[in-house]
XYZ file of C-alpha atoms in Angstrom:
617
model
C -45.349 63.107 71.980
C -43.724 61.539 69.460
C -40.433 64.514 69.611
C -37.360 63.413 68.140
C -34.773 61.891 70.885
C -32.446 64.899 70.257
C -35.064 67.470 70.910
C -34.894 66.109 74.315
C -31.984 67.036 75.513
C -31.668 69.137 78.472
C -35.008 68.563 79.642
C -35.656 67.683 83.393
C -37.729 64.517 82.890
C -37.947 62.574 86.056
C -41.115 60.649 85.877
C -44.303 60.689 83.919
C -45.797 63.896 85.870
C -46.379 66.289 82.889
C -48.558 63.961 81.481
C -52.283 62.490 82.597
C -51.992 58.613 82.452
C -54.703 58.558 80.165
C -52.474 60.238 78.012
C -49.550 58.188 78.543
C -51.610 55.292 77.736
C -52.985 56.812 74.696
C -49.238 57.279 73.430
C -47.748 54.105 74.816
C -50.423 52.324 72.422
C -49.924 54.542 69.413
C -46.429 53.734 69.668
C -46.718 49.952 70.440
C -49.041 50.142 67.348
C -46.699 51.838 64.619
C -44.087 48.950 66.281
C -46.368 46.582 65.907
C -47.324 47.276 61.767
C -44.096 47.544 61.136
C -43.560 43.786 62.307
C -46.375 42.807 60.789
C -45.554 44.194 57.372
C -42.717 42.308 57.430
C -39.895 45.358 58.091
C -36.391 44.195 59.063
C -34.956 44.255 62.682
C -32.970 47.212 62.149
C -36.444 49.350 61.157
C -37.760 48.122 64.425
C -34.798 48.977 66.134
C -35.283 52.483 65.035
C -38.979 52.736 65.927
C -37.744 51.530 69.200
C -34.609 54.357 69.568
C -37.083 56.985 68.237
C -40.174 56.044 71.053
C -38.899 54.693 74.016
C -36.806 58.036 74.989
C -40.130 59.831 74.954
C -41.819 57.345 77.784
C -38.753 56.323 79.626
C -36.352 59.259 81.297
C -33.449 57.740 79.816
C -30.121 58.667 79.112
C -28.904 56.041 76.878
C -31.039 53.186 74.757
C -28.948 50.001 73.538
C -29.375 47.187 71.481
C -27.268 44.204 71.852
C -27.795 40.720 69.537
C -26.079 38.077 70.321
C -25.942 35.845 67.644
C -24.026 38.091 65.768
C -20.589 37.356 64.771
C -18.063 39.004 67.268
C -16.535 40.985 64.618
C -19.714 42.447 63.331
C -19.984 45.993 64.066
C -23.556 46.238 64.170
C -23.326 43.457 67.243
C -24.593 46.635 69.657
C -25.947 49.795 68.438
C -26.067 52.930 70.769
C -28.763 55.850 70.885
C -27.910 58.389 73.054
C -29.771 61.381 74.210
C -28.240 64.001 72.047
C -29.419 61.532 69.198
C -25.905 60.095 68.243
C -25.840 56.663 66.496
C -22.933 54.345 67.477
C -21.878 50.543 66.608
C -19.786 48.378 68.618
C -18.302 44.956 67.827
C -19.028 43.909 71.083
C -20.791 40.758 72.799
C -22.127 40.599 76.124
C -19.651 38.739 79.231
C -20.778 35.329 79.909
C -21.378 36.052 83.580
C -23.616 38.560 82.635
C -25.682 36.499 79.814
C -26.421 34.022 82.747
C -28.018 36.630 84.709
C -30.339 37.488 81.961
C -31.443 34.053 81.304
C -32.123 33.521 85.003
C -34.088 36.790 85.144
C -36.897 37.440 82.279
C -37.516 40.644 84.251
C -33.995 42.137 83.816
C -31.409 43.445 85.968
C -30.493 46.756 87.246
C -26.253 46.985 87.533
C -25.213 50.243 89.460
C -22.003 52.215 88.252
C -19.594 49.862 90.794
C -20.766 46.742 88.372
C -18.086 47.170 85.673
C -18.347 44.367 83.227
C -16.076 44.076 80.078
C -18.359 43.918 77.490
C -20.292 47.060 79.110
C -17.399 49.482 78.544
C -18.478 51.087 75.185
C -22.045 52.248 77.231
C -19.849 53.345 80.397
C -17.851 55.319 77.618
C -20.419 57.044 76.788
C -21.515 58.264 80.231
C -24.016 55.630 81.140
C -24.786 55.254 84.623
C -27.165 52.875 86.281
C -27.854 49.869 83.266
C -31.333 48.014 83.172
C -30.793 45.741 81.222
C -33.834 43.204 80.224
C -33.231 40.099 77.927
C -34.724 39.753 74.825
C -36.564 36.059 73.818
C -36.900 34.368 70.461
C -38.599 31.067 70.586
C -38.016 31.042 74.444
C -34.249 31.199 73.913
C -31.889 34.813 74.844
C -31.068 36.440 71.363
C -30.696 39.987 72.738
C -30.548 42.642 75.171
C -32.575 45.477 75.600
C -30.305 48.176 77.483
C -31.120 51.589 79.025
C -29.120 53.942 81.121
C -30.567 56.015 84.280
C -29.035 58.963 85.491
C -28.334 58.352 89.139
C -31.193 60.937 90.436
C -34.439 59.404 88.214
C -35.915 56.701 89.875
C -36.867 53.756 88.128
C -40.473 52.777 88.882
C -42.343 49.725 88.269
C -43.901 51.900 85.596
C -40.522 52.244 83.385
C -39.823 48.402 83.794
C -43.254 47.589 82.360
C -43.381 50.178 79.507
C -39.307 49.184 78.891
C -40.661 45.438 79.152
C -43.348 46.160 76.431
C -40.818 47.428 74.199
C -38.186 43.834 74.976
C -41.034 42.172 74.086
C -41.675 43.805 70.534
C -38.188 43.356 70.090
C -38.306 39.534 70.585
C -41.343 39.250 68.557
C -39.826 41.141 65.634
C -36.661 38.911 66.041
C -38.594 35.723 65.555
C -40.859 36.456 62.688
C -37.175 37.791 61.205
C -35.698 34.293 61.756
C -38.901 32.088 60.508
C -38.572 34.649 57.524
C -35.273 33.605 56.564
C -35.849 29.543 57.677
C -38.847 30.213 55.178
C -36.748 31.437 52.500
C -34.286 28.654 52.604
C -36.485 25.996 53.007
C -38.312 27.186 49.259
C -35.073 28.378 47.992
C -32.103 26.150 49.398
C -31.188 22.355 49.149
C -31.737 20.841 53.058
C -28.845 18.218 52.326
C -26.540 20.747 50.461
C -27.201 23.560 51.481
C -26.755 24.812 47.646
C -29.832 26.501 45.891
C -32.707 24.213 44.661
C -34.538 23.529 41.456
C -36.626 27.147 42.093
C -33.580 29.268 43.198
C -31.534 27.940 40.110
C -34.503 28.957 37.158
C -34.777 32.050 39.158
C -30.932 32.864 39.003
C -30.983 31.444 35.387
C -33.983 33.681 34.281
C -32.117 36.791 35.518
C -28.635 35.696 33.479
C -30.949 35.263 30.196
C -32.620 38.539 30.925
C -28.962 40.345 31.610
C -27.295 38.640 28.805
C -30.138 39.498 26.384
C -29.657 43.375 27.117
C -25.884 43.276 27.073
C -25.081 40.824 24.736
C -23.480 38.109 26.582
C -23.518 34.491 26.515
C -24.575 32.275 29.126
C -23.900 28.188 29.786
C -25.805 25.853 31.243
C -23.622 22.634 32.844
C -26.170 19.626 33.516
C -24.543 17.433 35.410
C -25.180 13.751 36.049
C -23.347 12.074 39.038
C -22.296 8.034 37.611
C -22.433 5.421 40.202
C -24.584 7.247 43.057
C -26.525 4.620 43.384
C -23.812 2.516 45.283
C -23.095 5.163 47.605
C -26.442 4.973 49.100
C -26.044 0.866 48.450
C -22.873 0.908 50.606
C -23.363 3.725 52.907
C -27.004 4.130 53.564
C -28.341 7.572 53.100
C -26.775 9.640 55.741
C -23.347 8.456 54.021
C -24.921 9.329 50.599
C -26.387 13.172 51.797
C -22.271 13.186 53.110
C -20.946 12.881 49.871
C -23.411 14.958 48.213
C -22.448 17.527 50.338
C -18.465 17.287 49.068
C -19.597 17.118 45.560
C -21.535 20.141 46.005
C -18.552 22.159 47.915
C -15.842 21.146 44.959
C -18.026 22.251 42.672
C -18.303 25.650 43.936
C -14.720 25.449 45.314
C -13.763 25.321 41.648
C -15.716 28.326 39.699
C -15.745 31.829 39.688
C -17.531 33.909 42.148
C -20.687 35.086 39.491
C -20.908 31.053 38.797
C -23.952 29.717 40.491
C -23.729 25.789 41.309
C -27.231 24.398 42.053
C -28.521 20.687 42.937
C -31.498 19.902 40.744
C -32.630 16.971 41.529
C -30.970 13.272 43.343
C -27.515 12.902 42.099
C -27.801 16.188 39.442
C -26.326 19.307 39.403
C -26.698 22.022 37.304
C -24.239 25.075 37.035
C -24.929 28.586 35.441
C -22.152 30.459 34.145
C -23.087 34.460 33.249
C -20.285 36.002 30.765
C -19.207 32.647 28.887
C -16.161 32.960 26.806
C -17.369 30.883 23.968
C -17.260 27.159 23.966
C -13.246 27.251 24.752
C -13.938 28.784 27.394
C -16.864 26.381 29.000
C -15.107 23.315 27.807
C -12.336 23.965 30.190
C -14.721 24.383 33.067
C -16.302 21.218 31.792
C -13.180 19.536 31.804
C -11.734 20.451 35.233
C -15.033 19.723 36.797
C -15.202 16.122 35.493
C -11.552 15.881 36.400
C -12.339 17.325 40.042
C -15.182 15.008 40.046
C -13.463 11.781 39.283
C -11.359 11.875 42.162
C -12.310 9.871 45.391
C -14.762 11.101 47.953
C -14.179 9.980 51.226
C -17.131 9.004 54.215
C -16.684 6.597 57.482
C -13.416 6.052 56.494
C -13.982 4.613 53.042
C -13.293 6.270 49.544
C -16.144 6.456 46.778
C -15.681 6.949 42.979
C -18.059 9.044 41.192
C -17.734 10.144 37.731
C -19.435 13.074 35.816
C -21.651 13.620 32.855
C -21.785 16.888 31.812
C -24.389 17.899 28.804
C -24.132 22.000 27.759
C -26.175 24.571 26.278
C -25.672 28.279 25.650
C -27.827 31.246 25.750
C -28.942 32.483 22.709
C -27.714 29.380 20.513
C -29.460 26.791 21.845
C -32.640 28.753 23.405
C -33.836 31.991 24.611
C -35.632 30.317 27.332
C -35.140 28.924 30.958
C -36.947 25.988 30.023
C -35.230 25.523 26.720
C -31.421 25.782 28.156
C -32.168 23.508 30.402
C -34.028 20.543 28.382
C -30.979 21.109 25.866
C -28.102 20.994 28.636
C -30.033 17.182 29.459
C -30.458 15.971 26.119
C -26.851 16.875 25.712
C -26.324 14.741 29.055
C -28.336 12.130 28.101
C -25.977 11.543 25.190
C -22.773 11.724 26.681
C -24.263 8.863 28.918
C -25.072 7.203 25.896
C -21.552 6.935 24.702
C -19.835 6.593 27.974
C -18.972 8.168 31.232
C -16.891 10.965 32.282
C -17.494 12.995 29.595
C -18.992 16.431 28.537
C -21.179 17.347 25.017
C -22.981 20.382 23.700
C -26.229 20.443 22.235
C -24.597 22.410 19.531
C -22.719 20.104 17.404
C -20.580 23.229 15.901
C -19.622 23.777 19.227
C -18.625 20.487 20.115
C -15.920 19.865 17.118
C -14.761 23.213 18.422
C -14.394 22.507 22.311
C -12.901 18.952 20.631
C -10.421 20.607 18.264
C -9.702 23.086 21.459
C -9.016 20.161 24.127
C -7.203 18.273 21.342
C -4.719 21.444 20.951
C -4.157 21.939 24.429
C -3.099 18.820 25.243
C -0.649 18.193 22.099
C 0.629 21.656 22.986
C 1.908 20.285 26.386
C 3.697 17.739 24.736
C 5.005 19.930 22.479
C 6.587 21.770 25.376
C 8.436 18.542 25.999
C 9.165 17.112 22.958
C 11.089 20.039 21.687
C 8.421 20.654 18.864
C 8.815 24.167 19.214
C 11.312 26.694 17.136
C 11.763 30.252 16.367
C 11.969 32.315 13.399
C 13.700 35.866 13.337
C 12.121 38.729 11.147
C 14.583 41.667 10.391
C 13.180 44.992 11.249
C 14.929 47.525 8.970
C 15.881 51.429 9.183
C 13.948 52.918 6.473
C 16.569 55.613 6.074
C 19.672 53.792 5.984
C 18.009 50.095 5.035
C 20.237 48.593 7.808
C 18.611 45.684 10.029
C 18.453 47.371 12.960
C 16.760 44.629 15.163
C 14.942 41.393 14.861
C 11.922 40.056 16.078
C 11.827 36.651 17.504
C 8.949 34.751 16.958
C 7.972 31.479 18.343
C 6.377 28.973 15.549
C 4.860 25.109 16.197
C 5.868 22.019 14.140
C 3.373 19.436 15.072
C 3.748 15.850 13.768
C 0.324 15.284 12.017
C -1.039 18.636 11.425
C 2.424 20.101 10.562
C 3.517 23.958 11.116
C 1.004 25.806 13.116
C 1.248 29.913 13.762
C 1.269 31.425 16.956
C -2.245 32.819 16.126
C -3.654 29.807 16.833
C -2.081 28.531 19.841
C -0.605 31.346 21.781
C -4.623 32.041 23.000
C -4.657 28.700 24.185
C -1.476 28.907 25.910
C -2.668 31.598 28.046
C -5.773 29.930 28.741
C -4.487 27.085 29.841
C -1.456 28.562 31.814
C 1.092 27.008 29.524
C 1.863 30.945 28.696
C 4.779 31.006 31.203
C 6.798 28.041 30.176
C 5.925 28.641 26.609
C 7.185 32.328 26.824
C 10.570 31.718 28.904
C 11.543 28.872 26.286
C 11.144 31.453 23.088
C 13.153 33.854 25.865
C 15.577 31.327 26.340
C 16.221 30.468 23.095
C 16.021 34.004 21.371
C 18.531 35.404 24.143
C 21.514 32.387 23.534
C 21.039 32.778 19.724
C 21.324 36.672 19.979
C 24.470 35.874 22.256
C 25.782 33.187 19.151
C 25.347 36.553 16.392
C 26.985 39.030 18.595
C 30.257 36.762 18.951
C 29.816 36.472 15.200
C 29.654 39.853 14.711
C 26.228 39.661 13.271
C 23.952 40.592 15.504
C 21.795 43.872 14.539
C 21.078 46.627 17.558
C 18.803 44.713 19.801
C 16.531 41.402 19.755
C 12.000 42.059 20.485
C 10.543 39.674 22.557
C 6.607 39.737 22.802
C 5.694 39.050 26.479
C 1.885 38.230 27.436
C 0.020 40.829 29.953
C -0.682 37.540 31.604
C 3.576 37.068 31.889
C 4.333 40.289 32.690
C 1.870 40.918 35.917
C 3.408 38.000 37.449
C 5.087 39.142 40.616
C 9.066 37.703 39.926
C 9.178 38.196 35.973
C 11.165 41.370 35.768
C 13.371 39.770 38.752
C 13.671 36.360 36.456
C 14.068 37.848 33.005
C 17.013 40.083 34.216
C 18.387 37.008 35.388
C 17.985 35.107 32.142
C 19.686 37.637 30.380
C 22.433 37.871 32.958
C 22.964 34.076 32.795
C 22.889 33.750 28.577
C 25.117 36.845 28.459
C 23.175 39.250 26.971
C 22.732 42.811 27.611
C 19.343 44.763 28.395
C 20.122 47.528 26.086
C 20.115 44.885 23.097
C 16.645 43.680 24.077
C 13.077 45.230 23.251
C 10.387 43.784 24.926
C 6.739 44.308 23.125
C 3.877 44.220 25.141
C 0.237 44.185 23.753
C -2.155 47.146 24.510
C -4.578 45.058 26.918
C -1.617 45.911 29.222
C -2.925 49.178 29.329
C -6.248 48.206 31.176
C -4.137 47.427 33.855
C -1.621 50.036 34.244
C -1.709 50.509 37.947
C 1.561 50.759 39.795
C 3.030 47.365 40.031
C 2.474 47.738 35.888
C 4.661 51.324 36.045
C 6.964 50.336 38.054
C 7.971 47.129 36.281
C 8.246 48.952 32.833
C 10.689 52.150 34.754
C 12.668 49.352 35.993
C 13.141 47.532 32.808
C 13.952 50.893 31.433
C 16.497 51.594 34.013
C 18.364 48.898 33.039
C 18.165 49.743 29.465
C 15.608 48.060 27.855
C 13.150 49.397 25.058
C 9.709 48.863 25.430
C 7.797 48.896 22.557
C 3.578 48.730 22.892
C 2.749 46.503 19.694
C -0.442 46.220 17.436
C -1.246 49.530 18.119
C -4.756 50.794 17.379
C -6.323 47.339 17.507
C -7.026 46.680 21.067
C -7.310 49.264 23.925
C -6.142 52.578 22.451
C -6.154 55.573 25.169
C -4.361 58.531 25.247
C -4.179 59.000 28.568
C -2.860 55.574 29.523
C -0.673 56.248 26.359
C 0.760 59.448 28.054
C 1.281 57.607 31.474
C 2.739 54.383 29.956
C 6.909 54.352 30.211
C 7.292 53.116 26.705
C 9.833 53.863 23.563
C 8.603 52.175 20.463
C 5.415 52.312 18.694
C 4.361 49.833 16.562
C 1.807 50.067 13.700
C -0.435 47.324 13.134
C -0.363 45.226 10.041
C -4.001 45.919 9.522
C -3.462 49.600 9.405
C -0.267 49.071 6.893
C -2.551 46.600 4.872
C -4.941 49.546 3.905
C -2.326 52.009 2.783
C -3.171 53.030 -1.080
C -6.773 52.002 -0.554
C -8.518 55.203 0.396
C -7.296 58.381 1.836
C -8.825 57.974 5.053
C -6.309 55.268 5.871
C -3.832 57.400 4.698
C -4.879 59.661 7.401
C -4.696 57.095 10.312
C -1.345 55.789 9.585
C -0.430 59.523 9.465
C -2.324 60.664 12.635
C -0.634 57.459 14.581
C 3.191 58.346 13.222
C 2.552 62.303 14.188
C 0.929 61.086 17.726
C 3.813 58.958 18.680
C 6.437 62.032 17.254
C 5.028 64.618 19.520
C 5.293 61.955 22.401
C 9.183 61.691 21.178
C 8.832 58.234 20.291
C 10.101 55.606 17.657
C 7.742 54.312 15.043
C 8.054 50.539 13.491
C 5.377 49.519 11.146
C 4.416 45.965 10.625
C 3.176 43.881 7.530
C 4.955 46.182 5.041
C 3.841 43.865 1.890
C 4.363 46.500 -1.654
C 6.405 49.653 -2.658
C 3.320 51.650 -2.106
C 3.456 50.974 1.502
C 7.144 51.423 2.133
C 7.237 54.377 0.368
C 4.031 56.455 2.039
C 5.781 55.329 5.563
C 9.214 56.568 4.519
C 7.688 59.784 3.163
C 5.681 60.428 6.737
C 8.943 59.701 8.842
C 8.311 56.211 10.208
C 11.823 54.829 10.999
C 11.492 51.308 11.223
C 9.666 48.898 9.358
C 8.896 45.007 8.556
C 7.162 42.700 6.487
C 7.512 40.416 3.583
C 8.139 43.183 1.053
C 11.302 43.626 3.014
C 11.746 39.874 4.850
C 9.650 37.352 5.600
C 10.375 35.359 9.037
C 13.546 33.604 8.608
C 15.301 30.596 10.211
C 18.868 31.007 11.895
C 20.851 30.209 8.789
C 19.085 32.298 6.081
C 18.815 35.291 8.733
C 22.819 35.107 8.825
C 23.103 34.857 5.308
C 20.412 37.781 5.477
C 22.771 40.024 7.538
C 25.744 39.257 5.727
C 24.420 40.526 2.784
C 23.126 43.726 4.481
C 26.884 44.426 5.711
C 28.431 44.472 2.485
C-alpha cells in the first residue's frame, strides 16, 4: 500500500476497485496515523508535507499533489511545492490570485476548476500537465494559510470518496500548521522581548554560555556591555508607557543597527541592555564599540512628535579575565556599571582596572591624533636604503613620525594601529604621500634625489576602490614620476589577494612602479600567494637581520629567504642592519639593498641632503 509515488506511474487507477473498503480503511488509518505521530512529535511542516506527497497518491488517482502556503513571502521559493506522478519535486515562488483565495474562504469544501479556468498563479501546475484542479483550503486557527491542490486526469471521476479522504489529508495539514505556529509564538514568548522584539534575559545567558564555551576551545575573548539607560524614568513620566515601550524599541534597533552581525544585543531587564561580543579585539577594540554606542545613544529619540534625551552607562567585562562564568561576566559587567554611574553619566568602565588605563590611554590617543592631523603635528623622516655593492643610496624610505605637545615624539608603532582603527588611516597616509612626493620633487631639481622614494601603504588604503586612480593623480599633480616610487605593502595583503588586489598591483606596475612586500616572514608568509603576487622587492624583516651571528639556524633563514626571492627573480632589501657582522653575511649571500642604523638612521630633510652630498663625492 504504502508504494512509492513513482512506482505508480503508468498504472490505470480509476477508483478504489482493486481494493476491499475494509482495506482501504485499514490503510487510510495507518496513514492518517504515521501523519498524525509525526505532528504530534513535534516534526516540521515540510516532514508532513512529505508524509502527505508520499500517501495521498496511493488513495487518490491523482496526477499531480500541491502544496501552496500563503503566508510565505512572494519571493520564497518554497511558497508551492509540486509532486508529480513520476515523483519529481518542484518549487515555485508563486502565491495564489486573489479571486481565487476568495473562493476558498467561501468554500471549506474546496473547488473543482476545469482546464478552461486559467488563473495566473495556477500556471506552474498547468505547466506541468495538470488538468482538472481540486483545490481545498487549508485552516489554521479558523483563518486560510494554505491550499491543498490535486490534479485529475480528465477520464477519473472524482467521487465523494476522494473529496473526503483528500479532505482528511487538508485537515492534517491545517492541524500540523497550527501546532507549527503556537511552536514558534511559544518560543518567542520564553525567548524574545514582547516590547523589543530583541532576545530576553534567558535567550541572552543562553547565547552568552555558548560564546564562553566557543571561546574557551579556541582561545578567544569575549565582552560583555551592561548597559544602563539615564533618564528613562521621564520618558514614561512624560509619555506614559506606550511612548516609553516606543523608545525602547529605537534604542534597541540603534543598538543592533550599530554592531557586527555575530554581536548579539539583548534587553535584560527595564531600561538595561546587555550586548555580547564573540571574537573581542582586546580592550581597544571594545572601547570603541563602547564609545560609539554611548555616542549613538546620546542623541535624541523622537515619539508623538517630541524628542527625548537618554544617555548611556556602559560597565564591561571580558571572558577569561574577569570570569569563566555566565554568571560571573555578567555581575562584573554591572558592578562595572554601577560605578560609572557613580562618577557620572555617559560613560563606560571595565571591571579590569588594567584594562581601563588602557582603553583610557587608547581613547586619549585617538582623539589627540585627530588634532594632530590638523595642527600640522605630523613630519617625516627619510632613511637611505643603500646598494651593498656599490654603497650608493639608491632609494629612501619615507617614514611618517608624531611630535605631540606633552608626550613629545611618538613612533609610528604606536599610532599607525590606531589610525587604522579609527579610519584616520586614509588622511594620515595621503598627507605622508603628499609630503614625501613634493620633497622627492624638491631633491630631483636639486639633483639629489637617489633612484626612487618607498611609501608604506595600509591593506586597509590600498583595497579602497579609487586609491590607485587617486595616487596616480597625486603623483601627476606634485610632478613626480611612477618609476621613482616604490610602494611597500605589508603581507596581510596577501590574505586578500583576490582580483581587485591583482589587478591594482599590474596596474601600478604598468605604469612603472616597484612594489615591494615588506616585513617579510612576520605576518602571512605563503608561497603560493607569493608566486601569484605581482611584486619586485623583497624585504627582510628587522627581526630576522637582528639574529644574524646568533646561531646558525638564523643564518639559514636569512639565507633560505634571499635564495627564495632569487629564484623568483626578485630584489632583496634587508632592514635593521645594526653591526658589521650583519652587513657583511648579507653582502656575502647577495642581498642588494640594505638599511639600518649601522648604515643611517632616519634622517630629517637637511641632514639627508647633507647625507647624499657626501655619498656623491
Amino acid at each position: 500500500i504504502y508504494e512509492p509515488v513513482n512506482q505508480l506511474a503508468g498504472m490505470e487507477v480509476k477508483g478504489m476497485e482493486k481494493l476491499s473498503d475494509n482495506a482501504i480503511y485499514s490503510n487510510m488509518l495507518a496513514a492518517m496515523d504515521q501523519i498524525d505521530c509525526a505532528i504530534l512529535s513535534n516534526a516540521n511542516f515540510e516532514h508532513v508535507i512529505e508524509l502527505l506527497f508520499s500517501h495521498l497518491p496511493t488513495f487518490v488517482p491523482c496526477s499531480l499533489v500541491s502544496v501552496s502556503q500563503l503566508d510565505k513571502d512572494p519571493t520564497d521559493e518554497t511558497a508551492m511545492q509540486v509532486l508529480t506522478l513520476d515523483g519529481k519535486r518542484h518549487q515555485f515562488a508563486q502565491l495564489l490570485d486573489r479571486q481565487v483565495r476568495k473562493m476558498l474562504s467561501a468554500d471549506p469544501n474546496g473547488i473543482l476548476l476545469e482546464t478552461s479556468d486559467t488563473y495566473p498563479s495556477l500556471a506552474p501546475l498547468y505547466a506541468l500537465k495538470a488538468e482538472r484542479l481540486l483545490m481545498l483550503p487549508v485552516y489554521r486557527d479558523a483563518e486560510l494559510s494554505a491550499v491543498l491542490t490535486i490534479s485529475f486526469n480528465i477520464d477519473v471521476p472524482i467521487t465523494e470518496e476522494i473529496r473526503r479522504i483528500a479532505r482528511y489529508f487538508a485537515d492534517r495539514l491545517g492541524v500540523a500548521l497550527t501546532l507549527v505556529v503556537r511552536a514558534k509564538s511559544l518560543y518567542y514568548q520564553e525567548n524574545f522581548d514582547a516590547v523589543t522584539m530583541l532576545p530576553n534575559r534567558r535567550a541572552c545567558r543562553e547565547r552568552l554560555a555558548s560564546e564562553i564555551s566557543r571561546a574557551h576551545r579556541y582561545q578567544l575573548q569575549v565582552a560583555v556591555m551592561y548597559i544602563s539607560l539615564d533618564g528613562f524614568k521621564k520618558v514614561n513620566d512624560v509619555a506614559g508607557y506606550v511612548g516609553g515601550d516606543a523608545v525602547l524599541k529605537q534604542v534597541g534597533q540603534r543598538i543592533r543597527t550599530h554592531l557586527r552581525e555575530a554581536d548579539l544585543v539583548s534587553r535584560f531587564g527595564d531600561d538595561e541592555f546587555i550586548v555580547i561580543l564573540p571574537d573581542a579585539s582586546g580592550a581597544s577594540g571594545v572601547s570603541k564599540v563602547a564609545q560609539k554606542l554611548i555616542e549613538f545613544l546620546s542623541q535624541p529619540f523622537k515619539y508623538d512628535e517630541d524628542a527625548y534625551y537618554l544617555n548611556a552607562s556602559i560597565g564591561i567585562s571580558v571572558f577569561p579575565e574577569d570570569g569563566l562564568v555566565v554568571d560571573a561576566l555578567i555581575q562584573h559587567a554591572d558592578t562595572a556599571m554601577t560605578r560609572v554611574k557613580a562618577k557620572g553619566y555617559s560613560q563606560f568602565m571595565f571591571h579590569e582596572a588594567q584594562m581601563n588605563s588602557l582603553a583610557i590611554n587608547r581613547l586619549a590617543l585617538e582623539r589627540d591624533l585627530r588634532q594632530a592631523l590638523i595642527k600640522d603635528e605630523l613630519f617625516l623622516q627619510y632613511q637611505p636604503q643603500i646598494d651593498l655593492f656599490s654603497d650608493k643610496i639608491v632609494g629612501v624610505e619615507a617614514l611618517v613620525r608624531w611630535r605631540h605637545p606633552i608626550k613629545g615624539v611618538i613612533p609610528p608603532m604606536e599610532f599607525i594601529a590606531i589610525a587604522e582603527e579609527s579610519e584616520l588611516i586614509g588622511q594620515l597616509g595621503h598627507y605622508v604621500r603628499k609630503v614625501a612626493c613634493k620633497q622627492f620633487r624638491l631633491w630631483q631639481d636639486a639633483g639629489i634625489a637617489p633612484n626612487r622614494i618607498a611609501l608604506n601603504i595600509s591593506s586597509k588604503e590600498f583595497k579602497r576602490e579609487n586609491f590607485v586612480d587617486d595616487f596616480l593623480a597625486l603623483l601627476a599633480e606634485t610632478g613626480v614620476q611612477p618609476t621613482s616610487i616604490e610602494l611597500e605593502i605589508t603581507e596581510s595583503l596577501l590574505l586578500d589577494i583576490g582580483n581587485q588586489v591583482t589587478a591594482s598591483l599590474q596596474h601600478l606596475r604598468k605604469q612603472g612602479v616597484l612594489i615591494a612586500i615588506d616585513d617579510f616572514g612576520t605576518g602571512y608568509s605563503n608561497l603560493g600567494y607569493l608566486v601569484k603576487l605581482p611584486f619586485d622587492v623583497l624585504k627582510i624583516d628587522r627581526i630576522f637581520v637582528a639574529e644574524i651571528g646568533k646561531s646558525s639556524e638564523n643564518y639559514e633563514i636569512v639565507s633560505v629567504i634571499i635564495d627564495l626571492a632569487h629564484q623568483l627573480r626578485k630584489t632583496v632589501c634587508a632592514e635593521g642592519i645594526e653591526d658589521e657582522t650583519q652587513l657583511a653575511f648579507l653582502k656575502e649571500r647577495g642581498c642588494e639593498v640594505a638599511q639600518g642604523y649601522f648604515l643611517s638612521k632616519p634622517l630629517s630633510v637637511e641632514d639627508f641632503e647633507k647625507f647624499a652630498l657626501q655619498k656623491l663625492r
